[in-house]
XYZ file of C-alpha atoms in Angstrom:
512
model
C 177.933 83.304 67.257
C 175.620 82.644 68.745
C 175.620 98.460 81.453
C 176.509 98.163 85.112
C 175.836 95.808 87.480
C 176.350 97.537 90.561
C 180.311 97.704 90.130
C 182.224 98.850 87.344
C 182.766 96.346 84.661
C 185.408 96.790 81.722
C 184.337 96.664 78.278
C 185.528 94.170 76.023
C 185.354 94.376 71.974
C 183.539 92.183 69.649
C 184.715 91.649 65.950
C 181.438 92.731 64.504
C 180.006 93.843 61.014
C 178.737 96.987 61.364
C 174.733 96.846 62.260
C 173.277 99.783 60.308
C 169.652 99.543 58.692
C 169.021 96.035 58.458
C 168.955 94.029 54.985
C 164.965 93.243 54.032
C 165.046 90.085 52.814
C 163.553 89.454 49.445
C 160.474 87.430 50.577
C 156.862 88.194 50.762
C 155.175 86.738 53.664
C 152.076 85.280 51.904
C 150.506 82.515 54.522
C 149.893 83.684 58.214
C 146.547 81.748 58.522
C 145.938 78.195 59.985
C 146.557 75.095 58.428
C 143.344 72.748 59.008
C 142.167 70.093 56.501
C 144.298 71.098 53.576
C 143.008 74.851 53.881
C 144.443 78.042 54.895
C 141.814 79.692 57.583
C 141.636 82.115 60.308
C 141.466 81.474 63.815
C 138.083 80.848 65.013
C 138.190 84.015 67.302
C 139.521 86.032 64.694
C 142.488 86.719 66.517
C 146.403 87.321 65.583
C 149.418 87.824 67.015
C 152.582 89.361 65.736
C 155.711 87.574 65.058
C 158.509 90.082 65.666
C 161.980 90.571 63.520
C 164.794 89.943 66.384
C 167.033 92.107 64.771
C 164.941 95.362 65.225
C 161.812 94.181 67.306
C 159.690 95.330 64.564
C 156.673 93.251 63.618
C 157.286 90.827 60.468
C 153.624 89.910 60.027
C 150.205 89.161 62.183
C 149.621 85.534 62.540
C 146.447 83.502 63.192
C 146.259 83.137 67.034
C 144.757 79.491 67.452
C 143.357 78.205 70.486
C 141.020 75.453 71.908
C 138.415 75.602 69.377
C 141.068 75.805 66.347
C 142.486 72.645 67.937
C 139.494 70.902 68.110
C 138.990 71.414 64.166
C 142.273 70.112 63.471
C 142.124 67.019 65.515
C 138.373 66.465 63.983
C 139.876 66.688 60.526
C 143.121 64.747 61.303
C 140.696 62.210 62.919
C 138.834 61.624 59.571
C 141.860 61.596 57.761
C 143.016 58.953 59.536
C 139.884 56.513 59.933
C 138.165 57.621 57.199
C 140.169 59.254 54.397
C 142.933 57.977 52.215
C 145.667 58.030 54.198
C 145.376 54.530 56.242
C 144.435 53.000 52.479
C 147.304 54.074 50.424
C 150.209 51.697 50.564
C 153.558 52.557 52.213
C 155.182 52.848 48.866
C 152.826 55.589 47.763
C 153.443 57.228 51.161
C 157.259 57.344 50.392
C 156.531 58.869 47.004
C 154.419 61.673 48.520
C 157.436 62.014 50.944
C 159.857 62.379 48.308
C 158.402 64.680 46.047
C 158.187 66.895 49.544
C 161.894 66.863 49.947
C 162.340 67.887 46.046
C 160.155 70.922 46.383
C 161.532 72.161 49.842
C 165.491 71.950 48.283
C 164.149 73.596 45.252
C 162.588 76.375 47.396
C 165.517 76.487 50.244
C 166.190 79.903 49.473
C 162.822 81.284 50.391
C 162.676 78.761 53.184
C 165.973 79.949 54.860
C 164.994 83.990 54.322
C 161.778 82.957 56.400
C 163.706 80.943 59.103
C 166.753 83.820 59.320
C 163.868 86.409 59.462
C 161.519 85.021 62.063
C 164.534 83.386 64.302
C 167.769 85.568 64.004
C 169.829 82.566 63.170
C 172.641 83.277 60.320
C 171.372 83.231 57.094
C 174.252 81.013 55.584
C 173.662 78.561 58.390
C 169.805 78.165 57.694
C 170.485 77.774 54.083
C 173.524 75.690 53.949
C 173.656 73.576 56.761
C 170.018 73.299 58.335
C 167.109 73.272 55.216
C 169.536 70.543 53.455
C 169.279 68.326 56.897
C 165.510 69.203 56.583
C 165.795 67.621 53.026
C 167.592 64.586 54.310
C 165.667 63.679 57.033
C 162.478 63.866 55.168
C 164.249 61.294 52.433
C 165.554 59.255 55.300
C 162.129 58.905 56.429
C 160.387 58.141 52.942
C 163.035 55.272 52.671
C 161.602 53.790 55.857
C 157.833 54.097 54.920
C 157.611 50.947 52.967
C 159.847 48.638 55.547
C 158.228 49.091 58.745
C 156.928 45.340 59.634
C 156.528 43.259 62.380
C 157.749 39.365 63.222
C 156.723 35.979 63.022
C 157.257 34.752 66.738
C 157.974 30.838 68.073
C 156.080 30.178 70.639
C 155.541 27.121 72.835
C 152.357 25.288 71.828
C 150.534 24.772 68.290
C 149.883 28.447 67.199
C 150.887 31.016 65.077
C 152.147 34.273 66.538
C 152.817 37.399 64.766
C 153.474 40.932 65.698
C 152.275 43.940 64.005
C 153.542 47.833 63.900
C 150.880 49.894 63.472
C 150.401 53.775 63.492
C 149.019 55.385 66.552
C 146.391 57.657 64.937
C 146.566 61.109 65.334
C 149.591 62.620 66.508
C 150.214 65.946 68.280
C 153.484 67.805 67.568
C 154.807 70.679 69.292
C 157.879 72.288 68.057
C 160.558 75.068 69.835
C 161.446 78.417 68.065
C 165.557 77.815 68.212
C 165.514 75.439 65.538
C 161.626 75.349 63.919
C 162.250 73.662 60.635
C 164.841 70.616 61.949
C 162.648 69.971 64.662
C 159.638 69.924 62.324
C 161.213 66.898 60.560
C 162.324 65.020 63.301
C 158.765 64.983 64.418
C 156.690 65.109 61.155
C 158.957 62.588 59.004
C 158.759 59.635 61.299
C 154.893 60.226 62.069
C 153.917 60.173 58.389
C 156.183 57.346 57.545
C 154.839 55.278 60.170
C 150.983 55.956 58.855
C 149.773 58.612 61.598
C 147.845 62.082 61.119
C 149.630 64.837 62.310
C 148.491 68.469 64.471
C 151.584 70.571 64.602
C 151.796 73.295 67.289
C 154.178 76.047 65.622
C 156.366 78.131 68.792
C 154.535 81.478 68.734
C 157.867 83.374 68.533
C 158.650 81.364 65.220
C 155.503 80.156 62.860
C 156.046 81.648 59.344
C 158.637 78.706 58.130
C 156.283 75.849 59.338
C 153.306 76.905 57.987
C 155.342 77.844 54.364
C 156.966 74.193 53.977
C 153.565 72.541 55.129
C 151.813 74.251 51.695
C 154.663 72.438 49.728
C 153.828 69.295 51.279
C 150.130 69.553 49.995
C 151.611 70.716 46.675
C 153.548 67.266 46.400
C 150.214 65.359 46.942
C 149.715 64.906 50.586
C 145.861 64.384 51.234
C 143.817 66.993 53.062
C 144.004 66.661 57.020
C 146.826 64.849 56.996
C 149.313 67.638 57.864
C 147.318 70.185 60.232
C 149.398 73.473 61.280
C 148.213 75.358 64.257
C 149.961 78.849 65.309
C 149.207 79.912 69.025
C 150.505 79.762 72.130
C 151.330 77.100 74.823
C 148.970 77.794 77.697
C 146.198 78.086 74.990
C 146.733 76.092 72.092
C 149.675 73.810 73.430
C 147.741 72.935 76.750
C 144.379 71.784 74.115
C 146.360 69.665 72.203
C 148.201 68.204 75.114
C 144.908 67.497 76.906
C 142.755 66.507 73.983
C 141.258 63.256 74.575
C 141.358 62.330 70.772
C 144.910 62.936 70.233
C 146.612 59.567 70.436
C 150.358 60.264 70.921
C 152.293 63.607 71.438
C 155.637 64.638 71.198
C 157.127 67.846 72.178
C 160.530 69.630 72.469
C 160.811 72.577 74.816
C 162.049 73.613 78.256
C 161.951 71.048 81.346
C 159.171 73.226 82.707
C 157.064 72.774 80.192
C 157.753 69.337 79.451
C 156.551 68.403 83.095
C 152.998 70.390 82.177
C 152.713 69.025 78.839
C 153.483 65.240 80.756
C 150.880 66.229 83.141
C 148.479 67.335 80.856
C 148.707 64.002 78.881
C 148.517 61.961 81.767
C 145.279 63.519 83.180
C 143.330 63.277 79.687
C 143.833 59.918 78.060
C 147.445 58.548 78.927
C 148.774 59.486 76.089
C 152.373 58.407 75.287
C 154.539 61.448 75.310
C 158.114 61.850 73.662
C 159.873 64.697 75.451
C 163.262 66.514 74.244
C 164.035 68.966 76.985
C 166.718 71.204 78.761
C 170.436 70.264 78.867
C 173.488 72.006 80.544
C 176.031 69.826 78.782
C 179.548 69.393 79.829
C 182.207 69.737 77.460
C 185.437 67.883 78.754
C 189.154 69.141 77.935
C 191.251 66.559 78.791
C 195.166 66.955 79.524
C 196.295 65.551 76.325
C 193.987 67.757 74.385
C 195.276 69.630 71.326
C 194.724 72.911 73.195
C 194.208 75.018 69.520
C 191.519 72.299 68.177
C 189.726 72.025 71.531
C 189.127 75.811 71.811
C 187.625 76.061 68.801
C 185.470 72.850 69.036
C 184.075 74.179 72.508
C 183.373 77.419 70.779
C 181.335 76.075 68.419
C 179.772 74.068 70.800
C 178.525 76.624 73.071
C 177.744 79.541 70.468
C 176.197 77.867 67.615
C 172.853 79.279 66.903
C 173.232 82.374 69.147
C 173.889 79.498 72.041
C 170.239 78.973 71.730
C 170.672 75.128 71.415
C 169.244 72.556 73.939
C 172.473 70.014 73.937
C 175.366 73.259 73.510
C 178.153 72.447 75.311
C 177.408 75.237 78.145
C 179.629 73.939 81.082
C 183.318 73.977 79.737
C 185.185 71.772 81.987
C 189.071 72.044 81.552
C 192.052 70.040 82.771
C 194.234 71.867 85.594
C 197.332 71.456 83.293
C 195.996 73.096 80.176
C 193.343 75.508 81.547
C 195.329 78.668 81.621
C 196.099 78.630 77.824
C 192.699 77.522 77.289
C 190.778 80.309 78.891
C 193.390 82.518 77.242
C 192.502 81.295 73.740
C 188.750 80.935 74.199
C 188.817 84.470 75.133
C 190.421 85.353 72.112
C 188.228 83.150 69.959
C 184.962 85.174 71.430
C 186.830 88.281 71.017
C 186.796 87.657 67.059
C 183.529 86.169 66.988
C 181.864 88.121 63.951
C 178.123 89.418 65.146
C 175.790 91.526 63.121
C 173.014 91.277 60.641
C 172.074 87.255 59.869
C 171.699 88.269 56.328
C 175.132 89.743 55.902
C 178.043 87.188 54.823
C 180.280 85.789 57.029
C 178.131 87.015 59.931
C 178.504 83.910 62.847
C 175.990 85.479 65.322
C 172.965 86.935 65.090
C 170.478 88.132 67.662
C 168.508 86.557 70.379
C 165.313 85.316 69.698
C 163.198 87.740 71.731
C 163.231 90.516 74.287
C 162.265 88.038 76.669
C 165.472 85.587 76.192
C 167.558 88.673 75.855
C 166.854 89.784 79.288
C 167.221 86.217 80.848
C 170.383 85.955 79.383
C 171.601 89.364 80.659
C 170.597 88.413 84.117
C 172.337 85.291 83.953
C 175.685 87.067 83.072
C 174.718 89.771 86.166
C 174.420 86.690 88.295
C 177.829 85.313 87.050
C 179.625 88.580 87.471
C 177.968 89.158 91.318
C 178.816 85.257 92.168
C 182.457 85.703 91.575
C 183.438 84.044 88.167
C 185.913 86.009 86.095
C 184.246 88.100 82.908
C 187.048 87.103 80.355
C 185.055 88.951 77.392
C 181.806 90.193 76.302
C 178.752 90.644 79.145
C 176.864 93.195 77.434
C 174.499 94.076 74.611
C 176.124 94.420 71.403
C 174.877 97.483 69.719
C 171.929 99.738 70.202
C 168.789 97.633 68.371
C 167.697 94.326 68.371
C 168.130 91.565 70.845
C 172.226 90.890 70.131
C 174.373 90.035 72.960
C 178.176 90.046 72.711
C 179.755 86.323 72.940
C 180.757 86.193 76.686
C 183.458 84.010 78.336
C 182.925 83.587 82.003
C 186.437 81.510 84.051
C 186.878 80.329 87.375
C 183.390 79.304 87.426
C 182.373 77.089 90.484
C 179.791 74.414 90.411
C 176.981 76.170 92.965
C 177.205 79.138 90.268
C 173.840 79.843 88.718
C 175.747 79.784 85.101
C 177.121 76.478 85.834
C 173.883 74.906 86.906
C 171.003 76.458 84.604
C 170.238 76.655 81.028
C 171.240 79.916 80.026
C 170.301 79.359 76.179
C 172.338 82.094 75.035
C 176.041 83.052 74.095
C 177.616 82.721 77.598
C 180.626 79.907 77.904
C 181.781 79.194 81.832
C 184.595 77.531 81.960
C 185.865 75.136 85.046
C 188.645 73.585 85.993
C 189.019 69.806 86.957
C 192.151 67.683 88.482
C 191.409 63.935 87.109
C 188.614 61.749 85.778
C 187.107 60.690 88.768
C 186.462 64.181 89.529
C 185.207 65.060 86.195
C 182.828 62.115 86.131
C 181.525 63.204 89.508
C 180.987 66.863 88.391
C 179.311 66.096 84.749
C 176.994 63.938 86.257
C 175.872 66.047 89.129
C 173.329 67.670 86.871
C 169.420 67.005 86.631
C 170.272 67.277 82.702
C 171.314 64.451 80.716
C 171.082 65.539 77.217
C 174.997 65.366 75.379
C 178.394 65.700 76.747
C 181.705 66.342 74.225
C 185.322 64.729 75.325
C 188.020 65.886 73.690
C 191.328 63.778 73.829
C 193.753 61.751 72.032
C 193.745 58.776 74.256
C 191.061 56.123 73.609
C 191.020 54.212 76.870
C 189.851 58.029 78.453
C 187.462 58.667 75.851
C 186.220 54.718 76.231
C 185.945 55.505 80.150
C 184.184 58.805 79.823
C 181.791 57.194 77.338
C 180.510 55.106 79.540
C 180.535 56.802 82.950
C 178.678 60.205 81.561
C 174.859 59.810 82.092
C 174.159 61.617 78.616
C 171.895 60.220 75.648
C 175.131 61.516 73.351
C 178.297 61.746 74.023
C 180.723 63.375 71.119
C 183.985 62.231 70.775
C 186.267 64.717 69.275
C 183.400 66.320 67.584
C 180.187 68.258 68.652
C 176.792 68.677 67.414
C 176.813 65.858 64.676
C 173.038 65.444 63.731
C 173.112 62.786 61.294
C 169.760 61.291 59.751
C 170.141 57.879 61.225
C 171.743 58.875 64.619
C 169.429 58.790 67.478
C 168.937 61.574 69.720
C 167.464 62.253 73.056
C 168.221 62.467 76.918
C 168.572 60.794 80.180
C 167.456 62.356 83.563
C 165.564 65.496 83.446
C 166.095 65.918 79.340
C 163.626 63.988 78.538
C 162.255 60.382 77.652
C 162.312 58.597 73.960
C 164.557 58.912 70.980
C 164.349 61.009 67.827
C 165.850 60.276 64.593
C 167.313 57.122 63.060
C 165.377 53.856 63.426
C 164.792 54.760 67.371
C 162.528 57.533 66.288
C 160.123 55.253 64.019
C 159.206 53.615 67.256
C 158.108 56.907 69.010
C 155.180 56.678 66.597
C 154.300 52.976 65.985
C 152.143 50.432 68.698
C 152.892 46.799 68.661
C 150.098 44.252 68.278
C 150.488 40.943 68.957
C 148.100 38.305 66.497
C 147.975 34.533 67.757
C 146.279 31.720 66.026
C 145.722 28.177 66.776
C 147.157 25.692 64.220
C 145.693 22.377 63.670
C 147.595 19.193 63.312
C 150.735 21.607 62.163
C 153.455 19.745 59.943
C 156.149 21.825 62.212
C 155.886 24.139 65.115
């Protein structure tokens, strides 16, 4: 779903819908400006940048290129909305109702939003319309439900004092979202930030700015006051860096690569030491045990890796298979990859569209070349699919060794790497021997094996006999260099709240 390398490579076929003239989506791009203080405006510099259709490389639209001055304007608007505007004076119930109205509007406009997401990103339209947008709607309804249920505690103290805690918003939150799931991550961050009473400056990914701008317009139609949600499109080294280092931003949340996450964290520390939530890269193990139902394991592992063109931070990109079922698994994984349907993501039945852009496309092909040159066995794929756009054949490697780049690095593409293991002790050691710790999948019919692996794996999420389950209430985040903090669920609220203790003396209390 989701050439020559100095040696002769066999060509492998892939099930495909013919990539002829791409389907033009029936939607007009009306909003390409920055959204600041409730108004669409041009960048202060007047500059724009192209956002590109990954099916063809053609320009969809030119979008306002925000930089330091625009971030300053957006932060000022958010600060005023928090300090002086109606937002902090609204009851939590009113906040909840605005968020619910927005969710209703978003649901009503699912078709238009999904078309923008597919056009700008390349993900299958059916995935966007039937899976992702409904998940975004659900996320905002979930956090709308929390808005009027956030409260502190009364704390017993030694001595004659009344002690209570208050859970208060930080103020202005800077949110930086990635290009692989633009609207899903929009909901993961904007939802809890607003439910907790903060105001927001959102920086979109330069590859996929269109959907966030569109839905933020809907948010204002739902009654969101000006300045509460501001959207700045632009590039990481300019707009992203300005937001990360801004002295009047009180909280930062970033999703993206580990390398960029380190920069964001450093800028936050060097400025005003603002707290940072990071959801970063991964190289997640998918462990197939000896008692697994191989057919089900193959399908689940296939989905875990190839979903969203392999452009998923928690993709099951290290497939570790017990030696007793290894050969059968490899053969069936190869067959499944060859049957994967690649083509124009607007066509019905397409499982895999193009990669996001030319840079990512070239990076993935470079990793495939590395896998071949390092001695892994290329079972399927390995080349560009078609001659136009950023399509890559679903690729499967077997006999992958842990020291190979394809086993260590986050490829972020449709490349499955399959390795063999002998016992649980070995697979735990190998699965944990990574700088990443975002997620893991375990496929077994033995409850004791599942319990052992669940506790032994150093990751933020373990899926047992399932994968990529993203319920609104289930927290998500990483161990080690996969990030810090959690998003979604009740844990996601704590990222956007500060705790204040209030202590009051009691004179001659009837009881303590």
